[in-house]
Coordinates of C-alpha atoms in Angstrom, one line a residue:
Chain A
X1160 CA -17.1 15.0 9.2
X1161 CA -13.9 13.2 9.3
X1162 CA -12.1 15.7 11.5
X1163 CA -14.5 14.9 14.3
X1164 CA -14.2 11.4 14.1
X1165 CA -10.5 11.6 14.6
X1166 CA -10.5 14.0 17.4
X1167 CA -13.5 12.5 19.2
X1168 CA -11.8 9.7 21.0
X1169 CA -9.1 12.4 22.6
X1170 CA -12.0 14.3 23.8
X1171 CA -13.8 11.5 25.2
X1172 CA -10.6 10.4 27.4
X1173 CA -10.2 13.8 29.1
X1174 CA -12.4 16.3 30.5
X1175 CA -13.9 18.7 27.6
X1176 CA -12.8 21.8 29.4
X1177 CA -9.1 21.0 29.4
X1178 CA -9.1 20.1 26.0
X1179 CA -11.0 23.2 24.6
X1180 CA -8.8 25.8 26.7
X1181 CA -5.5 25.6 24.3
X1182 CA -7.9 25.8 21.3
X1183 CA -8.9 29.4 22.2
X1184 CA -5.5 30.5 23.3
X1185 CA -3.2 31.6 20.6
X1186 CA 0.3 31.1 22.2
X1187 CA 3.5 31.6 20.1
X1188 CA 3.8 27.7 19.8
X1189 CA 0.4 27.3 18.5
X1190 CA 0.9 30.3 15.9
X1191 CA 4.4 28.5 14.7
X1192 CA 2.7 25.0 14.3
X1193 CA -0.1 26.4 12.2
X1194 CA 2.4 28.3 9.9
X1195 CA 4.6 25.3 9.8
X1196 CA 1.6 23.0 9.0
X1197 CA 0.4 25.7 6.4
X1198 CA 3.8 25.6 5.0
X1199 CA 3.9 22.0 4.4
X1200 CA 0.4 21.8 3.0
X1201 CA 1.4 24.4 0.4
X1202 CA 4.2 22.2 -0.6
X1203 CA 2.2 19.4 -0.7
X1204 CA -0.4 21.0 -2.9
X1205 CA 2.0 22.7 -5.4
X1206 CA 2.5 19.5 -7.5
X1207 CA -1.4 19.4 -8.0
X1208 CA -1.7 22.9 -8.6
X1209 CA 1.1 23.0 -11.1
X1210 CA 0.1 20.2 -13.0
X1211 CA -3.7 21.8 -13.1
X1212 CA -2.3 25.0 -14.4
X1213 CA -0.2 23.5 -17.0
X1214 CA -3.0 21.1 -18.2
X1215 CA -5.1 24.3 -18.9
X1216 CA -2.3 25.9 -20.7
X1217 CA -1.6 25.8 -24.8
X1218 CA 1.4 23.6 -25.5
X1219 CA 3.2 26.8 -26.6
X1220 CA 2.7 28.3 -23.0
X1221 CA 3.4 24.9 -21.3
X1222 CA 6.9 24.8 -23.0
X1223 CA 7.6 28.4 -22.7
X1224 CA 11.0 28.8 -21.0
X1225 CA 9.4 31.5 -18.7
X1226 CA 7.5 30.0 -15.9
X1227 CA 3.9 31.3 -15.8
X1228 CA 1.2 30.5 -13.1
X1229 CA -1.0 32.6 -15.4
X1230 CA -0.2 31.9 -18.9
X1231 CA -0.1 34.7 -21.5
X1232 CA -2.7 33.0 -23.9
X1233 CA -5.1 32.4 -21.0
X1234 CA -6.5 29.1 -20.1
X1235 CA -7.9 26.5 -22.4
X1236 CA -9.3 23.0 -22.4
X1237 CA -7.7 22.2 -25.3
X1238 CA -5.1 19.6 -23.9
X1239 CA -8.2 17.7 -22.4
X1240 CA -9.8 17.7 -25.6
X1241 CA -6.8 16.3 -27.4
X1242 CA -6.5 13.5 -24.9
X1243 CA -9.8 12.5 -25.1
X1244 CA -9.7 12.7 -28.8
X1245 CA -6.6 10.5 -29.5
X1246 CA -6.1 8.8 -26.3
X1247 CA -7.6 5.7 -24.9
X1248 CA -8.2 7.3 -21.4
X1249 CA -11.9 6.3 -21.3
X1250 CA -11.1 2.8 -22.1
X1251 CA -8.4 2.4 -19.8
X1252 CA -10.5 4.1 -17.1
X1253 CA -13.2 1.2 -17.9
X1254 CA -10.4 -1.5 -17.6
X1255 CA -9.1 -0.3 -14.3
X1256 CA -12.5 0.0 -13.1
X1257 CA -13.9 -3.6 -13.8
X1258 CA -10.6 -5.5 -13.1
X1259 CA -10.3 -3.4 -9.7
X1260 CA -13.9 -4.0 -8.8
X1261 CA -13.5 -7.9 -9.7
X1262 CA -10.4 -8.1 -7.6
X1263 CA -12.1 -6.4 -4.6
X1264 CA -15.0 -8.5 -4.9
X1265 CA -13.2 -11.6 -5.1
X1266 CA -10.8 -10.6 -2.4
X1267 CA -13.7 -9.8 0.0
X1268 CA -15.6 -13.2 -0.6
X1269 CA -12.7 -15.4 -0.2
X1270 CA -11.0 -13.6 2.8
X1271 CA -14.0 -13.3 4.8
X1272 CA -14.9 -16.8 4.4
X1273 CA -11.6 -18.2 5.5
X1274 CA -11.3 -15.6 8.1
X1275 CA -14.6 -16.8 9.6
X1276 CA -13.4 -20.2 9.5
X1277 CA -10.2 -19.3 11.2
X1278 CA -12.0 -17.1 13.8
X1279 CA -15.2 -19.2 14.7
X1280 CA -14.9 -23.0 13.3
X1281 CA -12.7 -25.9 15.0
X1282 CA -11.0 -27.9 12.6
X1283 CA -7.7 -29.9 12.4
X1284 CA -5.2 -28.0 10.6
X1285 CA -6.5 -24.7 11.4
X1286 CA -3.4 -23.5 13.3
X1287 CA -1.1 -24.5 10.6
X1288 CA -3.5 -22.8 8.1
X1289 CA -3.0 -19.6 10.0
X1290 CA 0.5 -19.9 10.5
X1291 CA 1.0 -20.3 6.8
X1292 CA -1.2 -17.3 5.9
X1293 CA 0.6 -15.0 8.5
X1294 CA 4.0 -15.9 7.3
X1295 CA 3.0 -15.3 3.5
X1296 CA 2.6 -11.7 4.5
X1297 CA 6.3 -11.1 3.9
X1298 CA 6.2 -12.5 0.5
X1299 CA 7.1 -9.5 -1.7
X1300 CA 4.9 -9.6 -4.9
X1301 CA 7.8 -8.7 -7.2
X1302 CA 9.7 -11.7 -6.2
X1303 CA 6.5 -13.9 -8.1
X1304 CA 6.7 -11.8 -11.3
X1305 CA 8.7 -14.3 -13.1
X1306 CA 7.0 -17.7 -12.3
X1307 CA 3.5 -16.0 -12.4
X1308 CA 4.2 -14.6 -15.8
X1309 CA 5.2 -18.3 -17.0
X1310 CA 2.3 -19.8 -15.2
X1311 CA -0.2 -17.5 -17.0
X1312 CA 1.4 -18.3 -20.2
X1313 CA 0.8 -21.9 -19.5
X1314 CA -2.7 -21.4 -18.6
X1315 CA -3.0 -19.2 -21.8
X1316 CA -4.4 -16.2 -19.9
X1317 CA -1.4 -13.7 -20.9
X1318 CA -3.4 -10.9 -22.8
X1319 CA -6.7 -11.5 -21.0
X1320 CA -8.1 -9.7 -18.0
X1321 CA -7.7 -12.9 -15.9
X1322 CA -4.2 -12.6 -15.8
X1323 CA -4.4 -9.2 -14.3
X1324 CA -7.3 -10.2 -12.1
X1325 CA -6.5 -13.5 -10.6
X1326 CA -3.1 -13.2 -8.9
X1327 CA -4.1 -10.1 -7.4
X1328 CA -6.8 -11.4 -4.8
X1329 CA -4.7 -13.0 -2.3
X1330 CA -4.1 -10.6 0.4
X1331 CA -3.2 -12.4 3.7
X1332 CA -2.9 -9.3 5.4
X1333 CA -6.6 -8.7 4.8
X1334 CA -7.5 -12.3 6.1
X1335 CA -5.7 -11.6 9.3
X1336 CA -7.3 -8.0 10.0
X1337 CA -10.8 -9.6 9.2
X1338 CA -10.0 -12.6 11.6
X1339 CA -9.2 -10.2 14.2
X1340 CA -12.5 -8.4 13.7
X1341 CA -14.7 -11.4 13.6
X1342 CA -13.0 -12.4 17.0
X1343 CA -14.2 -9.6 18.8
X1344 CA -18.1 -10.3 17.8
X1345 CA -19.6 -12.0 20.9
X1346 CA -20.3 -15.6 20.4
X1347 CA -23.7 -15.4 22.3
X1348 CA -24.9 -13.8 19.4
X1349 CA -24.7 -16.8 17.5
X1350 CA -25.9 -19.1 19.9
X1351 CA -29.5 -18.6 19.5
X1352 CA -29.2 -19.2 15.7
X1353 CA -27.2 -22.5 16.5
X1354 CA -30.1 -23.6 18.6
X1355 CA -32.5 -23.1 15.8
X1356 CA -30.3 -25.3 13.7
X1357 CA -29.1 -22.7 11.2
X1358 CA -26.1 -23.5 9.2
X1359 CA -22.6 -22.1 9.5
X1360 CA -23.4 -20.4 6.1
X1361 CA -26.5 -18.8 7.2
X1362 CA -24.8 -17.5 10.5
X1363 CA -22.1 -16.1 8.6
X1364 CA -24.5 -14.4 6.1
X1365 CA -27.1 -13.2 8.7
X1366 CA -25.1 -12.5 11.7
X1367 CA -21.5 -12.1 10.9
X1368 CA -21.4 -9.9 7.7
X1369 CA -23.8 -7.3 9.0
X1370 CA -22.1 -6.8 11.9
X1371 CA -18.8 -6.3 9.9
X1372 CA -19.6 -3.8 7.5
X1373 CA -17.0 -1.3 9.0
X1374 CA -14.1 -3.7 8.5
X1375 CA -15.5 -5.2 5.2
X1376 CA -15.5 -1.5 3.7
X1377 CA -12.1 -0.8 5.0
X1378 CA -10.8 -4.0 3.4
X1379 CA -12.8 -3.1 0.1
X1380 CA -11.4 0.2 -0.2
X1381 CA -7.8 -0.7 0.5
X1382 CA -8.1 -3.7 -2.0
X1383 CA -9.7 -1.3 -4.5
X1384 CA -7.1 1.4 -4.3
X1385 CA -4.1 -0.8 -4.4
X1386 CA -5.6 -2.7 -7.5
X1387 CA -6.4 0.5 -9.0
X1388 CA -3.1 2.0 -8.7
X1389 CA -1.1 -1.3 -9.3
X1390 CA 1.6 -0.9 -12.0
X1391 CA 4.2 -3.9 -12.0
X1392 CA 1.8 -6.7 -12.5
X1393 CA -0.5 -5.4 -15.1
X1394 CA 2.3 -4.0 -16.8
X1395 CA 3.8 -7.4 -17.1
X1396 CA 0.5 -9.5 -17.9
X1397 CA -0.9 -7.5 -20.7
X1398 CA 0.4 -6.4 -24.0
X1399 CA -2.9 -5.9 -25.8
X1400 CA -3.6 -2.3 -26.1
X1401 CA -7.4 -2.8 -25.4
X1402 CA -6.6 -4.2 -22.0
X1403 CA -4.3 -1.9 -20.5
X1404 CA -5.3 -0.3 -17.0
X1405 CA -5.1 3.4 -16.7
X1406 CA -1.3 3.4 -14.8
X1407 CA 0.0 1.0 -17.5
X1408 CA -1.7 2.9 -20.3
X1409 CA -0.5 6.4 -19.0
X1410 CA 3.0 5.0 -19.1
X1411 CA 2.6 4.3 -22.9
X1412 CA 1.5 7.7 -23.9
X1413 CA 4.0 9.5 -21.9
X1414 CA 6.8 8.3 -24.3
X1415 CA 4.1 8.8 -27.4
X1416 CA 3.5 12.3 -26.6
X1417 CA 7.1 13.2 -26.0
X1418 CA 7.3 16.7 -25.1
X1419 CA 3.3 17.5 -25.2
X1420 CA 3.5 18.6 -21.4
X1421 CA -0.2 20.0 -21.4
X1422 CA -1.3 16.6 -22.6
X1423 CA 0.7 14.8 -20.1
X1424 CA -0.4 16.6 -17.1
X1425 CA -4.2 16.7 -18.5
X1426 CA -4.1 12.9 -18.8
X1427 CA -2.3 12.4 -15.3
X1428 CA -5.3 14.5 -13.9
X1429 CA -7.9 12.6 -15.7
X1430 CA -6.3 9.4 -14.2
X1431 CA -6.1 11.0 -10.6
X1432 CA -9.7 12.2 -10.8
X1433 CA -11.6 8.8 -10.1
X1434 CA -9.7 7.9 -6.9
X1435 CA -9.8 11.4 -5.6
X1436 CA -13.6 11.0 -6.0
X1437 CA -13.7 7.8 -4.3
X1438 CA -11.8 9.5 -1.4
X1439 CA -14.2 12.5 -1.1
X1440 CA -16.8 9.9 -0.9
X1441 CA -15.3 7.4 1.6
X1442 CA -12.8 9.7 3.5
X1443 CA -14.2 8.6 6.7
X1444 CA -14.0 4.8 6.1
X1445 CA -10.5 5.3 4.6
X1446 CA -9.1 7.1 7.5
X1447 CA -10.7 4.8 10.0
X1448 CA -9.6 2.0 8.0
X1449 CA -5.9 3.2 8.4
X1450 CA -6.3 4.1 12.0
X1451 CA -7.7 0.9 13.3
X1452 CA -6.1 -1.7 10.9
X1453 CA -2.9 -0.1 9.5
X1454 CA -3.8 -1.8 6.3
X1455 CA -1.3 -0.9 3.6
X1456 CA -2.6 -0.9 0.0
X1457 CA -0.6 -4.2 -0.5
Chain B
X144 CA -7.6 -19.0 20.9
X145 CA -11.2 -19.8 21.7
X146 CA -10.6 -23.0 19.8
X147 CA -8.2 -24.3 22.5
X148 CA -10.5 -23.4 25.0
X149 CA -13.4 -25.5 23.6
X150 CA -11.2 -28.6 22.8
X151 CA -9.5 -28.6 26.3
X152 CA -13.2 -28.6 27.8
X153 CA -14.1 -31.5 25.4
X154 CA -11.0 -33.6 26.5
X155 CA -11.7 -33.6 30.1
X156 CA -12.4 -37.0 31.1
X157 CA -15.1 -37.8 33.9
X158 CA -18.7 -38.5 34.4
X159 CA -20.9 -40.2 31.8
X160 CA -22.5 -36.9 31.3
X161 CA -19.5 -35.4 30.1
X162 CA -18.7 -38.4 27.9
X163 CA -22.0 -37.8 26.3
X164 CA -21.0 -34.5 25.6
X165 CA -17.9 -35.8 24.4
X166 CA -19.8 -37.8 21.6
X167 CA -21.9 -34.8 21.0
X168 CA -18.6 -32.5 20.3
X169 CA -16.9 -35.1 18.3
X170 CA -20.1 -35.2 16.0
X171 CA -20.0 -31.7 15.9
X172 CA -16.4 -31.5 15.3
X173 CA -16.6 -33.8 12.3
X174 CA -19.1 -31.6 11.0
X175 CA -16.8 -28.4 11.9
X176 CA -13.7 -29.9 10.1
X177 CA -15.9 -30.3 7.1
X178 CA -17.2 -26.7 7.2
X179 CA -14.0 -25.3 8.5
X180 CA -12.1 -26.6 5.2
X181 CA -15.1 -25.7 2.9
X182 CA -15.0 -22.1 4.3
X183 CA -11.3 -22.1 3.7
X184 CA -11.3 -23.8 0.5
X185 CA -11.8 -20.8 -2.1
X186 CA -9.1 -19.0 -0.5
X187 CA -7.1 -21.9 -0.4
X188 CA -7.4 -22.5 -4.0
X189 CA -6.2 -19.0 -5.3
X190 CA -3.6 -19.3 -2.5
X191 CA -2.1 -22.5 -3.8
X192 CA -2.4 -21.7 -7.4
X193 CA -1.2 -18.0 -7.3
X194 CA 1.2 -17.8 -4.4
X195 CA 2.5 -21.2 -3.1
X196 CA 2.8 -22.7 -6.6
X197 CA 4.9 -19.8 -8.2
X198 CA 6.9 -19.8 -5.0
X199 CA 7.8 -23.5 -5.6
X200 CA 7.8 -23.1 -9.3
X201 CA 10.0 -20.2 -9.2
X202 CA 12.7 -21.8 -7.3
X203 CA 12.7 -24.8 -9.6
X204 CA 13.1 -22.2 -12.5
X205 CA 16.0 -20.8 -10.6
X206 CA 17.8 -24.1 -10.9
X207 CA 17.3 -24.3 -14.7
X208 CA 18.4 -22.5 -17.7
X209 CA 15.0 -21.7 -18.8
X210 CA 14.7 -18.9 -21.3
X211 CA 11.6 -16.8 -22.9
X212 CA 12.7 -18.1 -26.1
X213 CA 12.0 -21.6 -24.9
X214 CA 15.4 -22.9 -25.1
X215 CA 17.1 -24.8 -22.1
X216 CA 14.6 -26.3 -19.7
X217 CA 17.1 -28.5 -18.0
X218 CA 18.3 -28.4 -14.5
X219 CA 21.7 -26.7 -14.2
X220 CA 21.7 -26.9 -10.5
X221 CA 22.7 -23.7 -8.5
X222 CA 24.8 -22.5 -11.4
X223 CA 22.4 -19.3 -11.7
X224 CA 22.9 -18.5 -8.2
X225 CA 26.8 -18.6 -8.4
X226 CA 26.5 -16.4 -11.4
X227 CA 24.6 -14.0 -9.7
X228 CA 26.9 -13.7 -7.0
X229 CA 29.6 -13.0 -9.2
X230 CA 27.4 -10.3 -11.0
X231 CA 28.2 -6.8 -10.6
X232 CA 24.9 -5.6 -12.0
X233 CA 23.1 -7.6 -9.4
X234 CA 24.9 -6.2 -6.4
X235 CA 24.7 -2.8 -7.9
X236 CA 21.0 -3.2 -8.0
X237 CA 20.9 -4.4 -4.6
X238 CA 23.1 -1.6 -3.4
X239 CA 20.9 0.8 -5.0
X240 CA 17.9 -0.6 -3.4
X241 CA 19.3 -0.7 0.0
X242 CA 20.6 2.9 -0.6
X243 CA 17.1 4.0 -1.5
X244 CA 15.9 2.1 1.5
X245 CA 18.2 3.7 4.0
X246 CA 17.6 7.4 2.6
X247 CA 14.0 7.1 2.2
X248 CA 12.8 5.6 5.5
X249 CA 14.5 8.4 7.7
X250 CA 12.3 11.2 6.2
X251 CA 9.5 9.1 5.6
X252 CA 9.3 8.4 9.1
X253 CA 10.4 11.8 10.7
X254 CA 8.1 14.0 8.1
X255 CA 5.1 11.6 9.2
X256 CA 5.8 12.2 12.8
X257 CA 6.1 16.1 12.3
X258 CA 2.9 16.1 10.6
X259 CA 1.0 14.3 12.9
X260 CA 2.2 16.2 15.8
X261 CA 1.3 19.5 14.3
X262 CA -2.3 18.1 13.5
X263 CA -2.4 16.6 17.0
X264 CA -2.5 20.2 18.3
X265 CA -6.1 20.8 17.2
X266 CA -5.1 23.4 14.8
X267 CA -7.9 25.1 12.9
X268 CA -8.6 23.8 9.2
X269 CA -7.6 20.5 10.2
X270 CA -9.2 18.8 7.5
X271 CA -7.5 20.8 4.6
X272 CA -4.1 19.9 6.1
X273 CA -5.1 16.2 6.6
X274 CA -6.4 16.2 3.0
X275 CA -3.4 17.7 1.4
X276 CA -0.9 15.5 3.3
X277 CA -2.8 12.4 2.6
X278 CA -4.4 13.1 -1.1
X279 CA -0.8 12.0 -3.0
X280 CA -1.3 8.6 -1.7
X281 CA -4.4 8.2 -3.7
X282 CA -2.4 8.7 -7.0
X283 CA -1.1 5.9 -9.2
X284 CA 2.8 5.7 -9.6
X285 CA 2.5 6.8 -13.2
X286 CA 0.7 10.2 -12.1
X287 CA 3.2 10.7 -9.5
X288 CA 6.0 10.3 -11.9
X289 CA 4.3 12.6 -14.5
X290 CA 4.0 15.2 -12.0
X291 CA 7.5 15.0 -10.8
X292 CA 9.2 14.5 -14.2
X293 CA 7.5 17.7 -15.2
X294 CA 8.6 19.4 -12.1
X295 CA 12.2 18.1 -12.4
X296 CA 12.3 19.3 -15.8
X297 CA 15.9 21.0 -16.1
X298 CA 14.9 24.1 -18.3
X299 CA 11.2 24.3 -18.0
X300 CA 10.8 22.7 -14.5
X301 CA 9.0 24.7 -11.5
X302 CA 11.7 23.5 -9.2
X303 CA 14.9 24.7 -11.0
X304 CA 13.0 28.0 -11.9
X305 CA 12.6 28.5 -8.1
X306 CA 16.2 27.7 -7.3
X307 CA 17.2 30.3 -10.1
X308 CA 14.8 32.9 -8.1
X309 CA 16.6 32.4 -4.9
X310 CA 19.9 32.6 -6.5
X311 CA 20.9 28.8 -6.5
X312 CA 22.4 27.1 -9.5
X313 CA 20.0 24.8 -11.4
X314 CA 20.4 21.0 -10.7
X315 CA 20.0 18.3 -13.4
X316 CA 17.7 16.2 -11.3
X317 CA 17.0 13.1 -12.8
X318 CA 20.1 13.3 -15.1
X319 CA 22.6 13.5 -12.5
X320 CA 23.8 10.2 -10.9
X321 CA 24.6 11.8 -7.7
X322 CA 21.2 13.4 -7.4
X323 CA 18.7 11.3 -9.2
X324 CA 18.1 9.0 -6.2
X325 CA 17.6 11.9 -4.0
X326 CA 15.1 13.1 -6.7
X327 CA 13.2 9.9 -6.3
X328 CA 13.1 9.8 -2.7
X329 CA 11.5 13.4 -2.6
X330 CA 9.0 12.2 -5.0
X331 CA 8.3 9.1 -2.9
X332 CA 8.1 11.0 0.3
X333 CA 5.4 13.4 -1.2
X334 CA 3.7 10.4 -2.5
X335 CA 3.4 8.0 0.4
X336 CA 4.2 10.1 3.7
X337 CA 0.5 10.6 4.1
X338 CA -0.1 7.1 4.9
X339 CA 2.6 6.8 7.6
X340 CA 1.1 10.3 8.9
X341 CA -2.2 9.0 9.5
X342 CA -1.0 5.9 11.3
X343 CA 0.9 8.3 13.8
X344 CA -2.1 10.6 14.1
X345 CA -4.3 7.8 15.1
X346 CA -1.8 6.5 17.5
X347 CA -1.5 10.0 19.2
X348 CA -4.8 10.4 19.4
X349 CA -5.3 7.2 21.6
X350 CA -2.9 8.3 24.1
X351 CA -5.0 9.1 27.4
X352 CA -5.5 12.9 27.9
X353 CA -5.0 12.3 31.6
X354 CA -1.1 11.7 30.8
X355 CA -0.9 15.2 29.6
X356 CA -3.0 16.7 32.2
X357 CA -0.9 15.2 35.1
X358 CA 2.3 16.6 33.1
X359 CA 1.1 20.2 32.7
X360 CA 0.0 20.0 36.6
X361 CA 3.7 19.1 37.1
X362 CA 4.7 22.3 34.9
X363 CA 5.8 20.4 31.9
X364 CA 5.6 22.4 28.5
X365 CA 4.6 21.3 25.1
X366 CA 8.0 20.2 24.2
X367 CA 8.7 18.5 27.4
X368 CA 5.3 16.7 27.0
X369 CA 6.1 15.6 23.5
X370 CA 9.4 14.0 24.3
X371 CA 8.5 12.5 27.7
X372 CA 5.0 11.5 27.0
X373 CA 4.1 11.3 23.2
X374 CA 7.2 9.8 21.7
X375 CA 7.6 6.8 24.1
X376 CA 4.0 6.1 24.1
X377 CA 4.4 6.2 20.2
X378 CA 7.2 3.4 20.3
X379 CA 5.2 0.4 19.1
X380 CA 3.7 2.6 16.5
X381 CA 7.0 3.6 15.4
X382 CA 8.4 0.1 15.2
X383 CA 5.4 -1.0 13.2
X384 CA 5.8 2.0 10.6
X385 CA 9.7 1.6 10.3
X386 CA 9.0 -2.2 9.6
X387 CA 6.2 -1.5 6.9
X388 CA 8.4 1.2 5.6
X389 CA 11.6 -0.8 5.2
X390 CA 9.7 -3.5 3.4
X391 CA 7.9 -1.3 1.1
X392 CA 11.0 0.7 0.0
X393 CA 12.9 -2.6 -0.5
X394 CA 10.2 -3.3 -3.1
X395 CA 11.0 0.1 -4.9
X396 CA 10.3 -0.1 -8.7
X397 CA 7.4 2.0 -10.1
X398 CA 8.5 5.6 -9.8
X399 CA 12.1 4.7 -10.5
X400 CA 11.3 2.9 -13.8
X401 CA 8.9 5.6 -15.1
X402 CA 11.3 8.6 -14.0
X403 CA 14.6 7.4 -14.9
X404 CA 14.2 4.0 -16.0
X405 CA 17.2 2.9 -13.8
X406 CA 19.5 5.8 -15.2
X407 CA 21.6 7.8 -15.4
X408 CA 24.1 5.0 -16.0
X409 CA 22.2 2.5 -13.8
X410 CA 22.6 5.0 -10.7
X411 CA 19.0 4.4 -9.7
X412 CA 18.3 0.8 -11.0
X413 CA 16.6 -1.1 -8.3
X414 CA 16.8 -4.8 -8.0
X415 CA 13.2 -5.3 -9.0
X416 CA 13.9 -3.6 -12.2
X417 CA 17.1 -5.9 -12.7
X418 CA 14.6 -9.0 -12.0
X419 CA 12.3 -7.6 -14.6
X420 CA 15.3 -6.8 -17.3
X421 CA 17.0 -10.0 -17.0
X422 CA 13.7 -11.9 -17.2
X423 CA 11.7 -10.1 -20.1
X424 CA 14.2 -8.2 -21.8
X425 CA 17.1 -10.5 -21.4
X426 CA 14.8 -13.4 -21.9
X427 CA 16.7 -15.3 -18.8
X428 CA 13.8 -16.3 -17.2
X429 CA 15.8 -18.9 -14.9
X430 CA 18.6 -16.7 -14.0
X431 CA 15.8 -13.9 -13.3
X432 CA 14.2 -16.4 -11.0
X433 CA 17.5 -16.9 -9.0
X434 CA 17.9 -13.0 -8.4
X435 CA 14.3 -12.9 -7.2
X436 CA 15.4 -15.7 -4.7
X437 CA 18.5 -13.8 -3.5
X438 CA 16.1 -10.7 -3.0
X439 CA 13.5 -12.7 -1.3
X440 CA 16.4 -14.2 1.1
X441 CA 17.1 -10.5 1.7
X442 CA 13.7 -9.7 2.6
X443 CA 13.2 -12.8 5.0
X444 CA 16.6 -11.9 6.7
X445 CA 15.3 -8.2 7.3
X446 CA 11.8 -9.4 8.6
X447 CA 13.5 -11.9 11.1
X448 CA 15.7 -9.2 12.2
X449 CA 12.7 -6.8 12.7
X450 CA 10.7 -9.6 14.4
X451 CA 13.6 -10.4 16.6
X452 CA 14.0 -6.6 17.7
X453 CA 10.1 -6.2 18.2
X454 CA 9.9 -9.2 20.5
X455 CA 12.9 -8.2 22.5
X456 CA 11.5 -4.8 23.0
X457 CA 8.1 -5.9 24.2
X458 CA 9.7 -8.7 26.4

């Protein structure tokens, strides 16, 4: 599905015939391109494949000095069972899930509201506000970890989920992207509602938001991926074992398991699974989101 | 932009009618001012509390001897900064960060360009290629680090096994100070190149097909078309990707911390790790904040340089 979405614009601009022609012709160049593309794809899939094979091995086979893609003692789910038994993976997954969801929801609400004001409402100080928000895009989050940590200490939020969630909801780049999208919605659509005396909030909820679903989805997905995979801030702001997010939790068991290679790979795969599933469901929006907005997982 | 149009109309002096309109608009604009700030308020609160305040407070901290153990809170002026400028550890970590940024940006841009150019040729099984190039981007740094630490394992690792099979000597990937940073670059390339690749692919597919039709009528081959049409048309995209990549690479921390912890012998320790360690392991929050600000200064310089270059290009 996503394939067609991405290639469709190209086909519309030219005549279909011209673009179809090279598809059938198998020139030397095209064969070479397929070989190179496939070679890179194999290289890129090897880490996944090797991790998967290792995760389904016994520890003895995994740490055998002879590399085997098909283990001598056969495949087993032992490592996964062990990880579930004595690991906290389900708890950490849950922590990642609800903190990321909270971050996404708050980000979406506050960013869409301010973006609407910047796009549609005339008010004093708007230009300054816009300039400050755009300028803040260059602030690298790692610069803030020391004062933020101290602030959380003062607010007594260290070792609560709030410490993980609250500082991650400000995404100036997302505000900018939303504002640009709102700018493109024709003003005529609102005029009838204004005549009827509808409030700004009503216009925003009933006209702007429904028209902005694609960009809202893109912003939501990227905020979620960014929050889900964030390491540095959750790592600093929580020490409580029961609050750890998946990436931070994994870091702790990596050292605890030591040389348990099969278990390490099993937990890595379990941690990777949720986002891979998200991707399979939302791949169209993700790819479109990247191509139209250039959003980074900031 | 539309805001200026509106206010310009409103400020036009003239007939009574337009003065009436003026009165109406000023009432409207009062209401607008209120709703404008109301809509902005939730974001502003978070923005001020969790971004603006930490920036100001962090700068204040950098002027104190504050430590995690709660000792010296008093202002000591720029002593932390002068100490930092004389601190070999900070310079080394800044150097490592810049080194990583330089050697990672080139492959992260070129490999992305190659991937996009290949997939722009309408190859069969597109979706499979695209999925495999992009999927690693979805992983957490911890997962990437686990994968690569395992593959880089000197005795049991897949990579050394392959090197041995083709008759090459084994490499102590993460334990050799001369190799470790390159090992990190390879892992980072695998992890994040998919994002740049999608940006390039989208930009390529926006190039009008007529350009290529005209070129092939003139007898230009595939390579010629790539260098005379595709690449020039991609210039704005390339500038953007390089900018995003440099800013992202300067912030490197996660995968290094997890794969080498900055070793061997500090040869991969980036500046973010140095900030983290002086603050949380060394308990010197004030000093750590000062290094954060030096690093921030570096990022601002890079951003301004990029901005100037982009402006000149588009002018």
